[in-house]
mmCIF file of C-alpha atoms in Angstrom:
data_model
loop_
_atom_site.group_PDB
_atom_site.id
_atom_site.type_symbol
_atom_site.label_atom_id
_atom_site.label_comp_id
_atom_site.label_asym_id
_atom_site.label_seq_id
_atom_site.Cartn_x
_atom_site.Cartn_y
_atom_site.Cartn_z
ATOM 1 C CA MET W 1233 26.881 2.448 -14.363
ATOM 2 C CA PHE W 1234 29.324 4.568 -16.105
ATOM 3 C CA LYS W 1235 33.290 4.183 -15.739
ATOM 4 C CA ASN W 1236 33.483 8.158 -15.066
ATOM 5 C CA PRO W 1237 33.714 9.362 -11.747
ATOM 6 C CA LYS W 1238 32.320 12.763 -13.032
ATOM 7 C CA VAL W 1239 29.108 11.368 -14.682
ATOM 8 C CA ASN W 1240 27.875 8.849 -11.774
ATOM 9 C CA LEU W 1241 27.930 11.573 -9.380
ATOM 10 C CA LEU W 1242 26.118 13.578 -12.006
ATOM 11 C CA ILE W 1243 23.409 11.001 -11.266
ATOM 12 C CA ILE W 1244 23.440 10.818 -7.669
ATOM 13 C CA VAL W 1245 23.323 14.377 -7.400
ATOM 14 C CA VAL W 1246 20.494 14.496 -9.392
ATOM 15 C CA LEU W 1247 18.826 11.177 -7.405
ATOM 16 C CA ILE W 1248 19.369 12.963 -4.409
ATOM 17 C CA MET W 1249 18.046 15.884 -4.862
ATOM 18 C CA ALA W 1250 14.770 13.922 -6.483
ATOM 19 C CA SER W 1251 14.636 11.256 -3.373
ATOM 20 C CA LEU W 1252 15.188 14.926 -0.788
ATOM 21 C CA TRP W 1253 12.125 16.422 -2.614
ATOM 22 C CA THR W 1254 9.531 13.343 -2.615
ATOM 23 C CA VAL W 1255 10.673 13.859 1.422
ATOM 24 C CA VAL W 1256 9.294 17.100 1.606
ATOM 25 C CA LYS W 1257 6.903 16.915 -0.310
ATOM 26 C CA ASP W 1258 5.156 13.746 1.635
ATOM 27 C CA LYS W 1259 6.742 14.470 4.851
ATOM 28 C CA ASP W 1260 2.449 15.145 6.758
ATOM 29 C CA ASN W 1261 1.684 11.564 4.097
ATOM 30 C CA ILE W 1262 3.724 9.380 6.789
ATOM 31 C CA ARG W 1263 1.752 5.851 7.093
ATOM 32 C CA LEU W 1264 1.485 4.481 10.226
ATOM 33 C CA GLY W 1265 0.387 0.409 10.893
ATOM 34 C CA LEU W 1266 -1.735 -0.958 13.479
ATOM 35 C CA ASP W 1267 1.145 -1.287 16.166
ATOM 36 C CA LEU W 1268 2.270 2.791 15.914
ATOM 37 C CA LYS W 1269 -0.760 4.278 15.234
ATOM 38 C CA GLY W 1270 -3.619 1.819 17.002
ATOM 39 C CA GLY W 1271 -7.279 1.519 15.678
ATOM 40 C CA THR W 1272 -9.011 -1.852 15.113
ATOM 41 C CA ARG W 1273 -9.088 -5.053 13.999
ATOM 42 C CA LEU W 1274 -11.751 -7.189 12.724
ATOM 43 C CA THR W 1275 -12.516 -11.038 12.259
ATOM 44 C CA LEU W 1276 -15.124 -11.872 9.591
ATOM 45 C CA GLN W 1277 -15.924 -14.617 9.038
ATOM 46 C CA ALA W 1278 -17.948 -15.978 5.812
ATOM 47 C CA GLU W 1279 -20.951 -17.230 6.722
ATOM 48 C CA PRO W 1280 -22.954 -19.940 3.772
ATOM 49 C CA THR W 1281 -26.226 -18.545 1.764
ATOM 50 C CA PRO W 1282 -29.022 -20.066 -0.127
ATOM 51 C CA ASP W 1283 -26.996 -19.025 -2.985
ATOM 52 C CA VAL W 1284 -23.731 -20.240 -2.009
ATOM 53 C CA PRO W 1285 -24.365 -22.912 0.297
ATOM 54 C CA LYS W 1286 -20.638 -23.998 0.544
ATOM 55 C CA ILE W 1287 -17.743 -20.898 0.854
ATOM 56 C CA ARG W 1288 -15.175 -21.025 -1.970
ATOM 57 C CA PRO W 1289 -11.756 -19.534 -2.496
ATOM 58 C CA ALA W 1290 -13.216 -17.566 -5.044
ATOM 59 C CA ASP W 1291 -16.191 -16.581 -3.389
ATOM 60 C CA MET W 1292 -13.096 -15.780 -0.344
ATOM 61 C CA ASP W 1293 -11.329 -13.421 -3.150
ATOM 62 C CA SER W 1294 -14.613 -11.920 -4.232
ATOM 63 C CA LEU W 1295 -15.619 -11.133 -0.487
ATOM 64 C CA GLN W 1296 -11.379 -9.660 0.345
ATOM 65 C CA THR W 1297 -11.970 -7.052 -2.965
ATOM 66 C CA VAL W 1298 -15.651 -6.232 -1.615
ATOM 67 C CA ILE W 1299 -14.011 -5.679 1.443
ATOM 68 C CA GLU W 1300 -10.736 -3.503 0.453
ATOM 69 C CA ARG W 1301 -12.751 -1.344 -1.815
ATOM 70 C CA ARG W 1302 -15.293 -0.224 1.276
ATOM 71 C CA VAL W 1303 -12.120 0.198 3.410
ATOM 72 C CA ASN W 1304 -10.489 2.468 0.677
ATOM 73 C CA GLY W 1305 -13.947 4.033 0.116
ATOM 74 C CA MET W 1306 -13.405 5.227 4.063
ATOM 75 C CA GLY W 1307 -9.667 6.878 3.092
ATOM 76 C CA ILE W 1308 -8.317 4.544 5.504
ATOM 77 C CA GLY W 1309 -5.181 3.652 2.978
ATOM 78 C CA GLU W 1310 -2.689 2.082 5.236
ATOM 79 C CA SER W 1311 -5.806 -0.501 6.400
ATOM 80 C CA VAL W 1312 -4.882 -3.818 5.781
ATOM 81 C CA VAL W 1313 -7.443 -6.943 4.596
ATOM 82 C CA GLN W 1314 -5.459 -10.721 4.790
ATOM 83 C CA ARG W 1315 -7.329 -14.414 5.000
ATOM 84 C CA ALA W 1316 -7.304 -16.017 7.937
ATOM 85 C CA GLY W 1317 -7.903 -19.785 7.269
ATOM 86 C CA GLU W 1318 -10.729 -21.141 4.707
ATOM 87 C CA ASN W 1319 -13.213 -18.040 5.543
ATOM 88 C CA ARG W 1320 -12.330 -15.832 7.615
ATOM 89 C CA LEU W 1321 -10.791 -12.571 6.630
ATOM 90 C CA ILE W 1322 -8.882 -10.554 9.413
ATOM 91 C CA VAL W 1323 -9.337 -6.257 8.932
ATOM 92 C CA GLU W 1324 -6.689 -3.928 10.523
ATOM 93 C CA ILE W 1325 -7.909 -0.285 10.282
ATOM 94 C CA PRO W 1326 -5.054 1.776 11.939
ATOM 95 C CA GLY W 1327 -6.407 5.438 13.344
ATOM 96 C CA VAL W 1328 -10.482 4.928 13.516
ATOM 97 C CA LYS W 1329 -12.295 6.578 16.118
ATOM 98 C CA ASP W 1330 -15.388 4.770 15.687
ATOM 99 C CA PRO W 1331 -14.960 0.847 15.691
ATOM 100 C CA ASP W 1332 -18.347 0.316 15.763
ATOM 101 C CA GLU W 1333 -19.604 2.432 12.397
ATOM 102 C CA ALA W 1334 -16.813 0.896 10.414
ATOM 103 C CA LYS W 1335 -17.983 -2.581 11.718
ATOM 104 C CA ARG W 1336 -21.425 -1.391 10.288
ATOM 105 C CA LEU W 1337 -20.079 -0.266 6.935
ATOM 106 C CA LEU W 1338 -18.045 -3.260 6.495
ATOM 107 C CA GLY W 1339 -21.193 -5.776 7.613
ATOM 108 C CA ARG W 1340 -23.748 -4.506 5.462
ATOM 109 C CA VAL W 1341 -24.835 -6.025 2.138
ATOM 110 C CA GLY W 1342 -24.895 -4.125 0.284
ATOM 111 C CA LYS W 1343 -28.023 -5.706 -2.302
ATOM 112 C CA LEU W 1344 -29.748 -3.247 -3.709
ATOM 113 C CA GLU W 1345 -33.386 -3.662 -5.845
ATOM 114 C CA PHE W 1346 -35.690 -2.655 -7.726
ATOM 115 C CA LYS W 1347 -39.341 -3.701 -7.069
ATOM 116 C CA LYS W 1348 -42.744 -3.209 -8.190
ATOM 117 C CA LEU W 1349 -46.147 -3.491 -6.322
ATOM 118 C CA ASP W 1350 -48.191 -7.101 -7.482
ATOM 119 C CA ALA W 1351 -52.321 -7.210 -7.259
ATOM 120 C CA GLN W 1352 -52.322 -8.344 -3.353
ATOM 121 C CA ARG W 1353 -50.165 -4.361 -3.291
ATOM 122 C CA GLN W 1354 -46.983 -6.506 -1.900
ATOM 123 C CA TRP W 1355 -43.514 -5.228 -3.042
ATOM 124 C CA VAL W 1356 -42.391 -8.156 -6.045
ATOM 125 C CA ASN W 1357 -38.436 -8.245 -7.718
ATOM 126 C CA THR W 1358 -38.560 -7.208 -10.972
ATOM 127 C CA GLY W 1359 -35.063 -8.355 -11.970
ATOM 128 C CA VAL W 1360 -33.236 -5.209 -11.728
ATOM 129 C CA SER W 1361 -30.525 -4.920 -9.240
ATOM 130 C CA GLY W 1362 -27.050 -3.615 -7.825
ATOM 131 C CA LYS W 1363 -25.699 -6.169 -9.946
ATOM 132 C CA ASP W 1364 -26.710 -3.845 -13.048
ATOM 133 C CA PHE W 1365 -24.688 -1.086 -12.080
ATOM 134 C CA THR W 1366 -22.239 0.829 -13.662
ATOM 135 C CA LYS W 1367 -21.282 4.006 -11.103
ATOM 136 C CA ALA W 1368 -23.332 5.765 -8.749
ATOM 137 C CA ASP W 1369 -22.296 9.045 -7.692
ATOM 138 C CA VAL W 1370 -23.445 11.980 -5.304
ATOM 139 C CA ALA W 1371 -25.474 14.458 -5.984
ATOM 140 C CA THR W 1372 -27.716 17.235 -5.210
ATOM 141 C CA GLN W 1373 -31.386 18.443 -6.817
ATOM 142 C CA GLN W 1374 -32.659 22.349 -7.047
ATOM 143 C CA SER W 1375 -33.802 22.251 -3.972
ATOM 144 C CA GLY W 1376 -30.373 21.774 -2.104
ATOM 145 C CA GLU W 1377 -31.825 17.752 -1.345
ATOM 146 C CA TRP W 1378 -28.652 15.016 -1.393
ATOM 147 C CA ILE W 1379 -29.307 11.916 -3.992
ATOM 148 C CA VAL W 1380 -27.995 9.633 -5.039
ATOM 149 C CA GLN W 1381 -27.323 9.142 -9.133
ATOM 150 C CA PHE W 1382 -26.520 6.272 -10.818
ATOM 151 C CA THR W 1383 -26.034 4.647 -14.288
ATOM 152 C CA LEU W 1384 -26.927 0.649 -15.806
ATOM 153 C CA SER W 1385 -24.961 -1.466 -17.725
ATOM 154 C CA PRO W 1386 -26.563 -1.501 -21.313
ATOM 155 C CA SER W 1387 -28.137 -4.709 -20.291
ATOM 156 C CA GLY W 1388 -29.217 -3.072 -17.237
ATOM 157 C CA ALA W 1389 -30.919 0.125 -19.186
ATOM 158 C CA LYS W 1390 -32.949 -2.411 -21.299
ATOM 159 C CA LYS W 1391 -34.323 -3.834 -18.278
ATOM 160 C CA PHE W 1392 -34.990 -0.764 -16.654
ATOM 161 C CA ALA W 1393 -36.470 1.128 -19.500
ATOM 162 C CA ASP W 1394 -39.044 -1.995 -19.959
ATOM 163 C CA LEU W 1395 -40.051 -1.925 -15.819
ATOM 164 C CA THR W 1396 -40.120 1.963 -16.364
ATOM 165 C CA ARG W 1397 -42.149 1.645 -19.875
ATOM 166 C CA GLU W 1398 -44.791 -0.712 -17.757
ATOM 167 C CA LEU W 1399 -45.437 1.272 -14.690
ATOM 168 C CA ALA W 1400 -45.332 4.593 -16.689
ATOM 169 C CA PRO W 1401 -49.120 4.431 -18.476
ATOM 170 C CA THR W 1402 -50.542 4.261 -14.588
ATOM 171 C CA ARG W 1403 -47.850 6.293 -12.724
ATOM 172 C CA ALA W 1404 -47.053 3.270 -9.970
ATOM 173 C CA PRO W 1405 -44.370 3.908 -7.635
ATOM 174 C CA ILE W 1406 -40.810 1.903 -7.776
ATOM 175 C CA GLY W 1407 -39.761 0.290 -4.889
ATOM 176 C CA ILE W 1408 -35.773 1.249 -4.261
ATOM 177 C CA PHE W 1409 -34.677 -1.310 -1.575
ATOM 178 C CA PHE W 1410 -31.866 -1.084 -0.005
ATOM 179 C CA ASP W 1411 -30.291 -4.677 2.207
ATOM 180 C CA ASP W 1412 -33.900 -5.430 2.040
ATOM 181 C CA GLU W 1413 -34.768 -1.612 3.337
ATOM 182 C CA GLN W 1414 -36.996 0.539 1.615
ATOM 183 C CA VAL W 1415 -35.133 3.735 0.784
ATOM 184 C CA SER W 1416 -37.991 5.078 -1.693
ATOM 185 C CA ALA W 1417 -40.353 4.819 -3.488
ATOM 186 C CA PRO W 1418 -41.371 7.238 -6.660
ATOM 187 C CA ALA W 1419 -43.429 7.368 -9.505
ATOM 188 C CA VAL W 1420 -42.827 6.789 -12.226
ATOM 189 C CA ASN W 1421 -44.233 9.699 -14.696
ATOM 190 C CA GLU W 1422 -42.619 8.443 -18.074
ATOM 191 C CA PRO W 1423 -40.162 5.522 -19.176
ATOM 192 C CA ILE W 1424 -36.710 6.182 -18.375
ATOM 193 C CA LEU W 1425 -34.609 4.553 -21.271
ATOM 194 C CA ASP W 1426 -31.251 6.228 -21.121
ATOM 195 C CA GLY W 1427 -30.474 3.795 -18.387
ATOM 196 C CA SER W 1428 -29.640 6.561 -15.473
ATOM 197 C CA GLY W 1429 -31.451 7.360 -12.669
ATOM 198 C CA MET W 1430 -31.407 9.107 -9.234
ATOM 199 C CA ILE W 1431 -32.226 7.600 -5.463
ATOM 200 C CA GLU W 1432 -33.910 9.678 -3.219
ATOM 201 C CA GLY W 1433 -34.308 9.423 0.380
ATOM 202 C CA ASN W 1434 -34.154 12.116 2.616
ATOM 203 C CA PHE W 1435 -29.858 11.898 2.705
ATOM 204 C CA THR W 1436 -26.905 13.702 4.521
ATOM 205 C CA HIS W 1437 -24.104 14.421 2.799
ATOM 206 C CA GLU W 1438 -22.379 11.669 4.709
ATOM 207 C CA THR W 1439 -25.262 9.323 4.342
ATOM 208 C CA ALA W 1440 -25.459 9.321 0.855
ATOM 209 C CA LYS W 1441 -21.573 9.364 0.379
ATOM 210 C CA GLU W 1442 -21.706 6.026 2.145
ATOM 211 C CA LEU W 1443 -24.221 4.609 0.668
ATOM 212 C CA VAL W 1444 -22.277 5.511 -2.985
ATOM 213 C CA ASP W 1445 -19.776 4.326 -1.858
ATOM 214 C CA THR W 1446 -21.509 0.826 -0.889
ATOM 215 C CA LEU W 1447 -23.095 0.968 -4.198
ATOM 216 C CA ASN W 1448 -19.662 1.249 -6.198
ATOM 217 C CA ALA W 1449 -17.657 -1.447 -3.619
ATOM 218 C CA GLY W 1450 -20.617 -3.862 -4.824
ATOM 219 C CA ALA W 1451 -22.501 -6.057 -2.515
ATOM 220 C CA LEU W 1452 -20.940 -8.925 -0.182
ATOM 221 C CA PRO W 1453 -21.203 -12.731 -2.411
ATOM 222 C CA VAL W 1454 -21.881 -14.478 0.418
ATOM 223 C CA ASP W 1455 -22.744 -13.463 4.678
ATOM 224 C CA ILE W 1456 -20.495 -12.176 7.148
ATOM 225 C CA ASP W 1457 -20.326 -12.078 10.851
ATOM 226 C CA VAL W 1458 -18.308 -10.176 13.051
ATOM 227 C CA VAL W 1459 -16.198 -13.057 15.060
ATOM 228 C CA GLU W 1460 -13.498 -11.088 16.818
ATOM 229 C CA GLU W 1461 -13.267 -7.132 17.744
ATOM 230 C CA ASN W 1462 -10.014 -5.976 19.323
ATOM 231 C CA THR W 1463 -9.318 -2.072 19.468
ATOM 232 C CA ILE W 1464 -5.884 -1.559 19.807
ATOM 233 C CA GLY W 1465 -3.759 1.444 21.310
ATOM 234 C CA PRO W 1466 -0.265 1.837 19.951
ATOM 235 C CA LEU W 1467 2.743 -0.406 21.099
ATOM 236 C CA LEU W 1468 4.601 2.900 21.318
ATOM 237 C CA GLY W 1469 3.158 6.614 22.281
ATOM 238 C CA GLN W 1470 4.319 9.604 20.536
ATOM 239 C CA SER W 1471 7.295 9.633 23.014
ATOM 240 C CA SER W 1472 8.491 6.116 22.627
ATOM 241 C CA ILE W 1473 8.635 6.570 18.947
ATOM 242 C CA LYS W 1474 11.006 9.898 19.307
ATOM 243 C CA GLN W 1475 13.181 7.728 21.775
ATOM 244 C CA SER W 1476 13.816 5.489 19.417
ATOM 245 C CA LEU W 1477 14.831 7.517 16.484
ATOM 246 C CA PHE W 1478 17.072 9.599 18.415
ATOM 247 C CA ALA W 1479 18.251 5.698 19.536
ATOM 248 C CA GLY W 1480 18.632 4.564 15.633
ATOM 249 C CA LEU W 1481 20.685 8.155 15.261
ATOM 250 C CA ILE W 1482 22.725 7.391 18.099
ATOM 251 C CA GLY W 1483 23.461 3.824 16.389
ATOM 252 C CA LEU W 1484 23.736 5.396 13.658
ATOM 253 C CA GLY W 1485 26.026 7.829 15.013
ATOM 254 C CA LEU W 1486 28.354 5.279 16.742
ATOM 255 C CA VAL W 1487 28.346 2.976 13.367
ATOM 256 C CA LEU W 1488 30.033 6.055 11.101
ATOM 257 C CA ALA W 1489 32.347 6.837 14.006
ATOM 258 C CA PHE W 1490 33.322 3.180 13.585
ATOM 259 C CA MET W 1491 33.651 2.994 10.118
ATOM 260 C CA ILE W 1492 35.825 6.263 10.353
ATOM 261 C CA LEU W 1493 38.323 5.325 13.310
ATOM 262 C CA CYS W 1494 39.048 1.911 11.154
ATOM 263 C CA TYR W 1495 39.163 2.856 7.223
ATOM 264 C CA ARG W 1496 40.237 6.295 8.621
ATOM 265 C CA MET W 1497 38.881 8.418 5.097
ATOM 266 C CA ARG W 1498 36.837 5.645 3.265
ATOM 267 C CA GLY W 1499 35.045 5.273 6.481
ATOM 268 C CA PHE W 1500 34.355 9.174 6.267
ATOM 269 C CA VAL W 1501 33.095 8.425 3.124
ATOM 270 C CA ALA W 1502 31.235 5.008 3.721
ATOM 271 C CA GLY W 1503 29.308 7.216 5.799
ATOM 272 C CA MET W 1504 28.098 9.326 3.787
ATOM 273 C CA ALA W 1505 27.895 6.604 1.249
ATOM 274 C CA LEU W 1506 25.110 5.401 3.871
ATOM 275 C CA LEU W 1507 23.153 8.743 4.155
ATOM 276 C CA VAL W 1508 22.825 8.259 0.745
ATOM 277 C CA TYR W 1509 21.502 5.303 0.988
ATOM 278 C CA THR W 1510 19.439 6.353 3.735
ATOM 279 C CA LEU W 1511 17.469 9.197 1.676
ATOM 280 C CA LEU W 1512 17.160 6.920 -1.393
ATOM 281 C CA THR W 1513 15.526 4.385 0.678
ATOM 282 C CA PHE W 1514 13.242 6.257 2.688
ATOM 283 C CA ALA W 1515 12.282 8.118 -0.758
ATOM 284 C CA ILE W 1516 11.591 4.897 -2.390
ATOM 285 C CA PHE W 1517 9.172 3.692 0.663
ATOM 286 C CA MET W 1518 7.212 7.090 0.782
ATOM 287 C CA THR W 1519 7.140 6.384 -3.583
ATOM 288 C CA VAL W 1520 5.432 3.119 -3.169
ATOM 289 C CA GLY W 1521 3.393 3.696 0.119
ATOM 290 C CA VAL W 1522 4.971 1.664 2.624
ATOM 291 C CA THR W 1523 2.887 1.306 5.876
ATOM 292 C CA PHE W 1524 5.648 1.820 8.555
ATOM 293 C CA THR W 1525 4.973 -0.816 11.444
ATOM 294 C CA LEU W 1526 7.702 -1.896 14.019
ATOM 295 C CA ALA W 1527 8.098 -5.076 11.652
ATOM 296 C CA GLY W 1528 9.026 -3.124 8.774
ATOM 297 C CA ILE W 1529 10.978 -0.572 10.738
ATOM 298 C CA ALA W 1530 12.861 -3.698 11.746
ATOM 299 C CA GLY W 1531 13.623 -4.802 7.984
ATOM 300 C CA PHE W 1532 14.281 -1.012 7.349
ATOM 301 C CA ILE W 1533 17.487 -1.776 9.848
ATOM 302 C CA LEU W 1534 18.687 -4.772 8.982
ATOM 303 C CA SER W 1535 18.967 -3.494 5.703
ATOM 304 C CA ILE W 1536 21.136 -0.750 7.110
ATOM 305 C CA GLY W 1537 23.945 -2.783 8.407
ATOM 306 C CA MET W 1538 23.939 -5.237 5.606
ATOM 307 C CA ALA W 1539 24.893 -2.237 3.296
ATOM 308 C CA VAL W 1540 27.838 -1.556 6.167
ATOM 309 C CA ASP W 1541 28.096 -5.009 5.795
ATOM 310 C CA ALA W 1542 28.912 -4.917 2.204
ATOM 311 C CA ASN W 1543 31.250 -1.609 2.424
ATOM 312 C CA ILE W 1544 33.106 -3.230 5.272
ATOM 313 C CA LEU W 1545 34.339 -6.249 2.773
ATOM 314 C CA ILE W 1546 34.835 -4.317 0.091
ATOM 315 C CA PHE W 1547 37.416 -1.683 2.424
ATOM 316 C CA GLU W 1548 38.727 -4.839 3.279
ATOM 317 C CA ARG W 1549 40.051 -6.394 0.121
ATOM 318 C CA THR W 1550 40.699 -3.210 -0.968
ATOM 319 C CA LYS W 1551 43.156 -3.114 1.838
ATOM 320 C CA GLU W 1552 44.961 -6.348 0.412
ATOM 321 C CA GLU W 1553 45.378 -5.018 -3.076
ATOM 322 C CA LEU W 1554 47.447 -2.512 -1.592
ATOM 323 C CA ARG W 1555 49.392 -4.118 0.976
ATOM 324 C CA ALA W 1556 50.354 -5.965 -2.658
ATOM 325 C CA GLY W 1557 52.031 -2.753 -4.134
ATOM 326 C CA ARG W 1558 48.631 -1.348 -6.692
ATOM 327 C CA SER W 1559 47.832 2.612 -6.795
ATOM 328 C CA LYS W 1560 44.264 3.272 -4.905
ATOM 329 C CA TRP W 1561 42.524 3.400 -7.912
ATOM 330 C CA LYS W 1562 43.773 -0.030 -8.962
ATOM 331 C CA ALA W 1563 43.389 -1.162 -5.341
ATOM 332 C CA VAL W 1564 39.753 0.354 -5.346
ATOM 333 C CA GLU W 1565 38.672 -1.495 -8.662
ATOM 334 C CA VAL W 1566 39.895 -4.842 -8.114
ATOM 335 C CA GLY W 1567 38.663 -4.912 -4.461
ATOM 336 C CA PHE W 1568 35.001 -3.924 -5.956
ATOM 337 C CA ASP W 1569 35.157 -7.009 -8.515
ATOM 338 C CA ARG W 1570 36.585 -9.281 -5.328
ATOM 339 C CA ALA W 1571 33.730 -8.358 -3.288
ATOM 340 C CA PHE W 1572 31.019 -8.070 -5.919
ATOM 341 C CA PRO W 1573 30.557 -11.975 -5.981
ATOM 342 C CA SER W 1574 30.385 -12.571 -2.376
ATOM 343 C CA ILE W 1575 28.038 -9.366 -2.268
ATOM 344 C CA PHE W 1576 25.937 -10.499 -4.836
ATOM 345 C CA ASP W 1577 25.488 -13.656 -3.462
ATOM 346 C CA SER W 1578 24.606 -12.925 0.128
ATOM 347 C CA ASN W 1579 22.305 -9.670 -1.092
ATOM 348 C CA THR W 1580 20.713 -12.650 -3.588
ATOM 349 C CA THR W 1581 19.228 -15.143 -0.673
ATOM 350 C CA THR W 1582 18.014 -12.437 1.265
ATOM 351 C CA LEU W 1583 16.628 -11.187 -1.940
ATOM 352 C CA ILE W 1584 14.949 -14.961 -2.019
ATOM 353 C CA THR W 1585 13.935 -15.668 1.272
ATOM 354 C CA CYS W 1586 12.022 -11.690 1.025
ATOM 355 C CA LEU W 1587 10.140 -13.160 -1.782
ATOM 356 C CA LEU W 1588 9.439 -16.322 0.043
ATOM 357 C CA LEU W 1589 8.041 -14.417 2.595
ATOM 358 C CA TRP W 1590 6.072 -11.608 1.270
ATOM 359 C CA VAL W 1591 4.780 -14.622 -0.860
ATOM 360 C CA MET W 1592 3.737 -16.917 1.806
ATOM 361 C CA GLY W 1593 3.435 -14.727 4.851
ATOM 362 C CA THR W 1594 0.988 -11.272 6.102
ATOM 363 C CA GLY W 1595 0.561 -8.617 7.563
ATOM 364 C CA ALA W 1596 3.580 -7.761 9.767
ATOM 365 C CA VAL W 1597 5.590 -10.407 7.618
ATOM 366 C CA LYS W 1598 4.930 -8.898 4.448
ATOM 367 C CA GLY W 1599 5.854 -5.496 6.031
ATOM 368 C CA PHE W 1600 9.178 -6.821 6.533
ATOM 369 C CA ALA W 1601 9.886 -8.525 3.863
ATOM 370 C CA LEU W 1602 9.625 -5.728 1.639
ATOM 371 C CA THR W 1603 11.051 -2.830 3.312
ATOM 372 C CA LEU W 1604 14.368 -5.437 3.723
ATOM 373 C CA ALA W 1605 13.867 -6.390 -0.702
ATOM 374 C CA ILE W 1606 13.899 -2.348 -1.243
ATOM 375 C CA GLY W 1607 16.476 -1.802 1.124
ATOM 376 C CA VAL W 1608 18.919 -4.815 0.351
ATOM 377 C CA GLY W 1609 17.993 -3.824 -3.736
ATOM 378 C CA VAL W 1610 19.289 0.163 -3.050
ATOM 379 C CA SER W 1611 22.554 -0.977 -0.649
ATOM 380 C CA MET W 1612 23.541 -2.970 -3.824
ATOM 381 C CA PHE W 1613 23.276 0.145 -5.231
ATOM 382 C CA SER W 1614 25.001 2.213 -2.787
ATOM 383 C CA ALA W 1615 27.864 -0.058 -2.498
ATOM 384 C CA ILE W 1616 28.927 -0.827 -5.927
ATOM 385 C CA THR W 1617 28.217 2.648 -7.129
ATOM 386 C CA VAL W 1618 27.709 5.257 -4.740
ATOM 387 C CA THR W 1619 30.841 3.992 -2.886
ATOM 388 C CA ARG W 1620 33.105 3.246 -5.405
ATOM 389 C CA THR W 1621 32.410 6.493 -6.722
ATOM 390 C CA PHE W 1622 33.103 9.169 -4.282
ATOM 391 C CA LEU W 1623 36.806 6.570 -3.573
ATOM 392 C CA HIS W 1624 37.556 7.524 -7.379
ATOM 393 C CA LEU W 1625 36.430 11.823 -6.864
ATOM 394 C CA ILE W 1626 38.433 11.666 -3.473
ATOM 395 C CA ASP W 1627 41.508 9.496 -5.250
ATOM 396 C CA ASN W 1628 41.415 11.991 -7.913
ATOM 397 C CA ALA W 1629 41.314 14.857 -5.635
ATOM 398 C CA SER W 1630 44.619 13.604 -4.561
ATOM 399 C CA GLY W 1631 46.695 13.256 -7.372
ATOM 400 C CA GLU W 1632 46.105 9.712 -7.712
ATOM 401 C CA PRO W 1633 46.881 7.885 -11.230
ATOM 402 C CA THR W 1634 43.491 7.058 -12.838
ATOM 403 C CA GLY W 1635 43.236 3.597 -15.101
ATOM 404 C CA ALA W 1636 40.341 1.757 -15.997
ATOM 405 C CA PRO W 1637 39.369 -1.063 -14.184
ATOM 406 C CA VAL W 1638 41.577 -3.674 -13.710
ATOM 407 C CA LYS W 1639 39.895 -7.640 -13.520
ATOM 408 C CA ALA W 1640 42.137 -9.662 -10.613
#
C-alpha cells in the first residue's frame, strides 16, 4: 500500500463503505446450507443404456451438468451437486418443500422427439429430436392458453423443414413426444421453414415452465435411479442459530478485551482492525455467493483467530523495538517488517492446505476451505495494512515524528 497513512485511510474508508452497502443490500439473501436450513438429499445412480453400455467419467460429467441445470432451474441457488464414486451423484437441495416433486423433476429423461405416422398408422421417428434444440420459452396464444415455443439449430431447422414439407400436402399430423409420452399431435398445414415452432398440450404456466426448464437443461445422457432419499432437518434451529451468534459476539468481545488489556491502545487498534476485517470478509462472502454451512462458519471463525495471531506477532515485535529505544514510528515499521515473513509463511501454508481441500474435498469440506482461504487472504490485508495505518495515524495524532520505513 501507500506510505502515506492518510491515503491508506481513504482507501480503507472506501472499502468499508462498499462493504456496508453490499451487506445491507443483500442482508435478506444470505445463503444457508442444508445443515442450517434443512432440505432434501438424493443419491442418484447412473445406469447403462443400450446407447451407453458402460458409464464413463465423461458420461458422469455430462450427467452432473444436466442435473445442475435442472436444480438451478428450480430457483435453488445454494444447492449442491457432487460426484460420489464412479457412477453416483449426491444432490442436496436446501429448503425444498416437496422432495417427491424434486425427485420427479431431476429424474425425467428429458427426451423430446418429433414423430410421424407410417402406413400402419404407427408413430415412427423422424430424426428430429431435442438434440436439435437451441432454446425453449413459455408463451401464450391469443386464446390465453399456455404453450411452449422453441427454436431449432440450423441443422435441426433443415430437417424440420424437410419433414413439414413431406407432411403438409396431406395435412398429416406431427407427433410431439416427451419422455415417450405424446404431448400433442398438430396437423401440418404448411411447411415450417424458419426453424421455430410451438408445443400445445393443455399446459398450465407451471407445467409449461417445467417443460421449458427440462428442455433447456438438456436430456439426461444416461438413465438414473434414485437409490437413496433423505429429508434432513436443520441441525440448528433458529433459536440455536441466534444463541450461536450471541456466543460468537461474546467470544469476539472477550478477544477484544484481552487485546486491550495486554496491549492498551494498540490492542484497541487491533480490535478496530478486526471489526474491519470481519466486515470486509462478510461482504466478500456475500459477493461471491458463499453458502453458509456449519463447516463454512468454522472456517470463518478459524480465520478470525489467525487474524488475531498476526496482530499479536506484530505487537510483540513492535514492543521489542520500543524496548531497544526506537521511536514509535520506527518501532511499528521494523516490527511489521520482522513479523511479515512469519505471517506470510504461516498464511501461505494455510492457503496451500485450503487449495488441496478444495481440489480433493467435497461439499462441506470445500465450503470450509473456501471460507478459510478468503478469511486468511483478508486477514493479511487487515494485519499488514489496516492495523499499520491505524497505528501510524494514532502516532501522528500524539505528535510522534514520522519517517520512511526502517529496514531491520
